[in-house]
C-alpha cells in the first residue's frame, strides 16, 4: 500500500525521468558552468578577474568552455533532448 501512496506524489513520467540521474547531473553542471562563465565575463568587463590561481581570463574561459563542451557532448551521447519523449513512449507501451 505504501507504494501506491508514494506514486500519488509523482507521475509515472516523473518517475521514469528521475531515473536518468546522469542526464540530470550533467544538465545541472552545465547550468553552473554557464553561470560561472557569465560571472567571469562580467568580472572581466569590470576589470575584476580573480587570477589568484595564476590563470588569465582567457585560460579560465577556455577551461570552462572545455568542460561545457564535454558535458554537451555527453548529453548528445545520452540523447538528452529526447529523454522526455522516450519516457512517454515507454509509458504508453
JSON list of C-alpha atoms in Angstrom, two decimals:
[
{"chain": "A", "resi": 1, "resn": "UNK", "atom": "CA", "xyz": [0.00, 0.00, 0.00]},
{"chain": "A", "resi": 2, "resn": "UNK", "atom": "CA", "xyz": [2.85, 2.41, 0.68]},
{"chain": "A", "resi": 3, "resn": "UNK", "atom": "CA", "xyz": [3.96, 2.12, -2.95]},
{"chain": "A", "resi": 4, "resn": "UNK", "atom": "CA", "xyz": [0.50, 3.29, -4.04]},
{"chain": "A", "resi": 5, "resn": "UNK", "atom": "CA", "xyz": [0.72, 6.28, -1.74]},
{"chain": "A", "resi": 6, "resn": "UNK", "atom": "CA", "xyz": [4.19, 7.20, -2.97]},
{"chain": "A", "resi": 7, "resn": "UNK", "atom": "CA", "xyz": [3.06, 7.11, -6.59]},
{"chain": "A", "resi": 8, "resn": "UNK", "atom": "CA", "xyz": [0.41, 9.69, -5.77]},
{"chain": "A", "resi": 9, "resn": "UNK", "atom": "CA", "xyz": [3.13, 12.29, -5.22]},
{"chain": "A", "resi": 10, "resn": "UNK", "atom": "CA", "xyz": [4.86, 11.95, -8.61]},
{"chain": "A", "resi": 11, "resn": "UNK", "atom": "CA", "xyz": [3.61, 10.95, -12.03]},
{"chain": "A", "resi": 12, "resn": "UNK", "atom": "CA", "xyz": [4.85, 7.86, -13.82]},
{"chain": "A", "resi": 13, "resn": "UNK", "atom": "CA", "xyz": [6.59, 10.14, -16.31]},
{"chain": "A", "resi": 14, "resn": "UNK", "atom": "CA", "xyz": [8.42, 11.92, -13.49]},
{"chain": "A", "resi": 15, "resn": "UNK", "atom": "CA", "xyz": [9.48, 8.58, -12.07]},
{"chain": "A", "resi": 16, "resn": "UNK", "atom": "CA", "xyz": [10.92, 7.45, -15.40]},
{"chain": "A", "resi": 17, "resn": "UNK", "atom": "CA", "xyz": [12.65, 10.78, -15.94]},
{"chain": "A", "resi": 18, "resn": "UNK", "atom": "CA", "xyz": [14.14, 10.82, -12.44]},
{"chain": "A", "resi": 19, "resn": "UNK", "atom": "CA", "xyz": [15.90, 7.54, -13.17]},
{"chain": "A", "resi": 20, "resn": "UNK", "atom": "CA", "xyz": [18.09, 9.34, -15.66]},
{"chain": "A", "resi": 21, "resn": "UNK", "atom": "CA", "xyz": [20.39, 10.70, -12.97]},
{"chain": "A", "resi": 22, "resn": "UNK", "atom": "CA", "xyz": [23.40, 11.24, -15.19]},
{"chain": "A", "resi": 23, "resn": "UNK", "atom": "CA", "xyz": [21.41, 13.44, -17.56]},
{"chain": "A", "resi": 24, "resn": "UNK", "atom": "CA", "xyz": [20.10, 15.50, -14.65]},
{"chain": "A", "resi": 25, "resn": "UNK", "atom": "CA", "xyz": [23.54, 15.81, -13.10]},
{"chain": "A", "resi": 26, "resn": "UNK", "atom": "CA", "xyz": [25.09, 16.90, -16.38]},
{"chain": "A", "resi": 27, "resn": "UNK", "atom": "CA", "xyz": [22.37, 19.47, -17.03]},
{"chain": "A", "resi": 28, "resn": "UNK", "atom": "CA", "xyz": [22.86, 20.91, -13.52]},
{"chain": "A", "resi": 29, "resn": "UNK", "atom": "CA", "xyz": [26.63, 21.05, -14.03]},
{"chain": "A", "resi": 30, "resn": "UNK", "atom": "CA", "xyz": [26.18, 22.80, -17.39]},
{"chain": "A", "resi": 31, "resn": "UNK", "atom": "CA", "xyz": [23.93, 25.36, -15.73]},
{"chain": "A", "resi": 32, "resn": "UNK", "atom": "CA", "xyz": [26.55, 26.02, -13.04]},
{"chain": "A", "resi": 33, "resn": "UNK", "atom": "CA", "xyz": [29.29, 26.38, -15.64]},
{"chain": "A", "resi": 34, "resn": "UNK", "atom": "CA", "xyz": [27.19, 28.77, -17.72]},
{"chain": "A", "resi": 35, "resn": "UNK", "atom": "CA", "xyz": [26.61, 30.83, -14.59]},
{"chain": "A", "resi": 36, "resn": "UNK", "atom": "CA", "xyz": [30.35, 30.79, -13.88]},
{"chain": "A", "resi": 37, "resn": "UNK", "atom": "CA", "xyz": [31.08, 31.88, -17.45]},
{"chain": "A", "resi": 38, "resn": "UNK", "atom": "CA", "xyz": [28.64, 34.77, -17.14]},
{"chain": "A", "resi": 39, "resn": "UNK", "atom": "CA", "xyz": [30.18, 35.83, -13.82]},
{"chain": "A", "resi": 40, "resn": "UNK", "atom": "CA", "xyz": [33.70, 35.57, -15.27]},
{"chain": "A", "resi": 41, "resn": "UNK", "atom": "CA", "xyz": [32.74, 37.66, -18.30]},
{"chain": "A", "resi": 42, "resn": "UNK", "atom": "CA", "xyz": [31.09, 40.31, -16.11]},
{"chain": "A", "resi": 43, "resn": "UNK", "atom": "CA", "xyz": [34.09, 40.41, -13.78]},
{"chain": "A", "resi": 44, "resn": "UNK", "atom": "CA", "xyz": [36.46, 40.74, -16.75]},
{"chain": "A", "resi": 45, "resn": "UNK", "atom": "CA", "xyz": [34.44, 43.59, -18.23]},
{"chain": "A", "resi": 46, "resn": "UNK", "atom": "CA", "xyz": [34.79, 45.40, -14.90]},
{"chain": "A", "resi": 47, "resn": "UNK", "atom": "CA", "xyz": [38.49, 44.59, -14.60]},
{"chain": "A", "resi": 48, "resn": "UNK", "atom": "CA", "xyz": [37.90, 42.33, -11.62]},
{"chain": "A", "resi": 49, "resn": "UNK", "atom": "CA", "xyz": [39.06, 38.92, -12.84]},
{"chain": "A", "resi": 50, "resn": "UNK", "atom": "CA", "xyz": [40.48, 36.90, -9.96]},
{"chain": "A", "resi": 51, "resn": "UNK", "atom": "CA", "xyz": [43.75, 35.45, -11.18]},
{"chain": "A", "resi": 52, "resn": "UNK", "atom": "CA", "xyz": [44.88, 34.21, -7.77]},
{"chain": "A", "resi": 53, "resn": "UNK", "atom": "CA", "xyz": [45.22, 30.72, -9.26]},
{"chain": "A", "resi": 54, "resn": "UNK", "atom": "CA", "xyz": [47.62, 32.14, -11.84]},
{"chain": "A", "resi": 55, "resn": "UNK", "atom": "CA", "xyz": [45.27, 31.80, -14.81]},
{"chain": "A", "resi": 56, "resn": "UNK", "atom": "CA", "xyz": [44.42, 34.59, -17.20]},
{"chain": "A", "resi": 57, "resn": "UNK", "atom": "CA", "xyz": [40.83, 35.43, -18.14]},
{"chain": "A", "resi": 58, "resn": "UNK", "atom": "CA", "xyz": [41.32, 33.58, -21.43]},
{"chain": "A", "resi": 59, "resn": "UNK", "atom": "CA", "xyz": [42.67, 30.48, -19.67]},
{"chain": "A", "resi": 60, "resn": "UNK", "atom": "CA", "xyz": [39.76, 30.47, -17.21]},
{"chain": "A", "resi": 61, "resn": "UNK", "atom": "CA", "xyz": [37.30, 30.97, -20.04]},
{"chain": "A", "resi": 62, "resn": "UNK", "atom": "CA", "xyz": [38.87, 28.17, -22.08]},
{"chain": "A", "resi": 63, "resn": "UNK", "atom": "CA", "xyz": [38.76, 25.81, -19.09]},
{"chain": "A", "resi": 64, "resn": "UNK", "atom": "CA", "xyz": [35.04, 26.45, -18.59]},
{"chain": "A", "resi": 65, "resn": "UNK", "atom": "CA", "xyz": [34.36, 26.06, -22.32]},
{"chain": "A", "resi": 66, "resn": "UNK", "atom": "CA", "xyz": [36.24, 22.75, -22.39]},
{"chain": "A", "resi": 67, "resn": "UNK", "atom": "CA", "xyz": [34.14, 21.44, -19.51]},
{"chain": "A", "resi": 68, "resn": "UNK", "atom": "CA", "xyz": [30.94, 22.67, -21.16]},
{"chain": "A", "resi": 69, "resn": "UNK", "atom": "CA", "xyz": [31.88, 21.04, -24.45]},
{"chain": "A", "resi": 70, "resn": "UNK", "atom": "CA", "xyz": [32.50, 17.73, -22.69]},
{"chain": "A", "resi": 71, "resn": "UNK", "atom": "CA", "xyz": [29.14, 17.95, -20.92]},
{"chain": "A", "resi": 72, "resn": "UNK", "atom": "CA", "xyz": [27.23, 18.85, -24.09]},
{"chain": "A", "resi": 73, "resn": "UNK", "atom": "CA", "xyz": [28.91, 16.01, -25.99]},
{"chain": "A", "resi": 74, "resn": "UNK", "atom": "CA", "xyz": [27.96, 13.59, -23.22]},
{"chain": "A", "resi": 75, "resn": "UNK", "atom": "CA", "xyz": [24.38, 14.87, -23.24]},
{"chain": "A", "resi": 76, "resn": "UNK", "atom": "CA", "xyz": [24.30, 14.32, -27.00]},
{"chain": "A", "resi": 77, "resn": "UNK", "atom": "CA", "xyz": [25.54, 10.78, -26.40]},
{"chain": "A", "resi": 78, "resn": "UNK", "atom": "CA", "xyz": [22.70, 10.26, -23.93]},
{"chain": "A", "resi": 79, "resn": "UNK", "atom": "CA", "xyz": [20.24, 11.82, -26.38]},
{"chain": "A", "resi": 80, "resn": "UNK", "atom": "CA", "xyz": [19.04, 14.04, -23.54]},
{"chain": "A", "resi": 81, "resn": "UNK", "atom": "CA", "xyz": [16.91, 16.26, -25.77]},
{"chain": "A", "resi": 82, "resn": "UNK", "atom": "CA", "xyz": [14.53, 13.36, -26.42]},
{"chain": "A", "resi": 83, "resn": "UNK", "atom": "CA", "xyz": [14.54, 11.86, -22.90]},
{"chain": "A", "resi": 84, "resn": "UNK", "atom": "CA", "xyz": [11.03, 13.03, -22.07]},
{"chain": "A", "resi": 85, "resn": "UNK", "atom": "CA", "xyz": [9.66, 11.84, -25.41]},
{"chain": "A", "resi": 86, "resn": "UNK", "atom": "CA", "xyz": [11.30, 8.45, -24.93]},
{"chain": "A", "resi": 87, "resn": "UNK", "atom": "CA", "xyz": [9.90, 8.23, -21.40]},
{"chain": "A", "resi": 88, "resn": "UNK", "atom": "CA", "xyz": [6.39, 8.96, -22.67]},
{"chain": "A", "resi": 89, "resn": "UNK", "atom": "CA", "xyz": [6.84, 6.31, -25.37]},
{"chain": "A", "resi": 90, "resn": "UNK", "atom": "CA", "xyz": [7.93, 3.72, -22.80]},
{"chain": "A", "resi": 91, "resn": "UNK", "atom": "CA", "xyz": [4.96, 4.52, -20.59]},
{"chain": "A", "resi": 92, "resn": "UNK", "atom": "CA", "xyz": [2.49, 4.24, -23.48]},
{"chain": "A", "resi": 93, "resn": "UNK", "atom": "CA", "xyz": [3.78, 0.76, -24.16]}
]
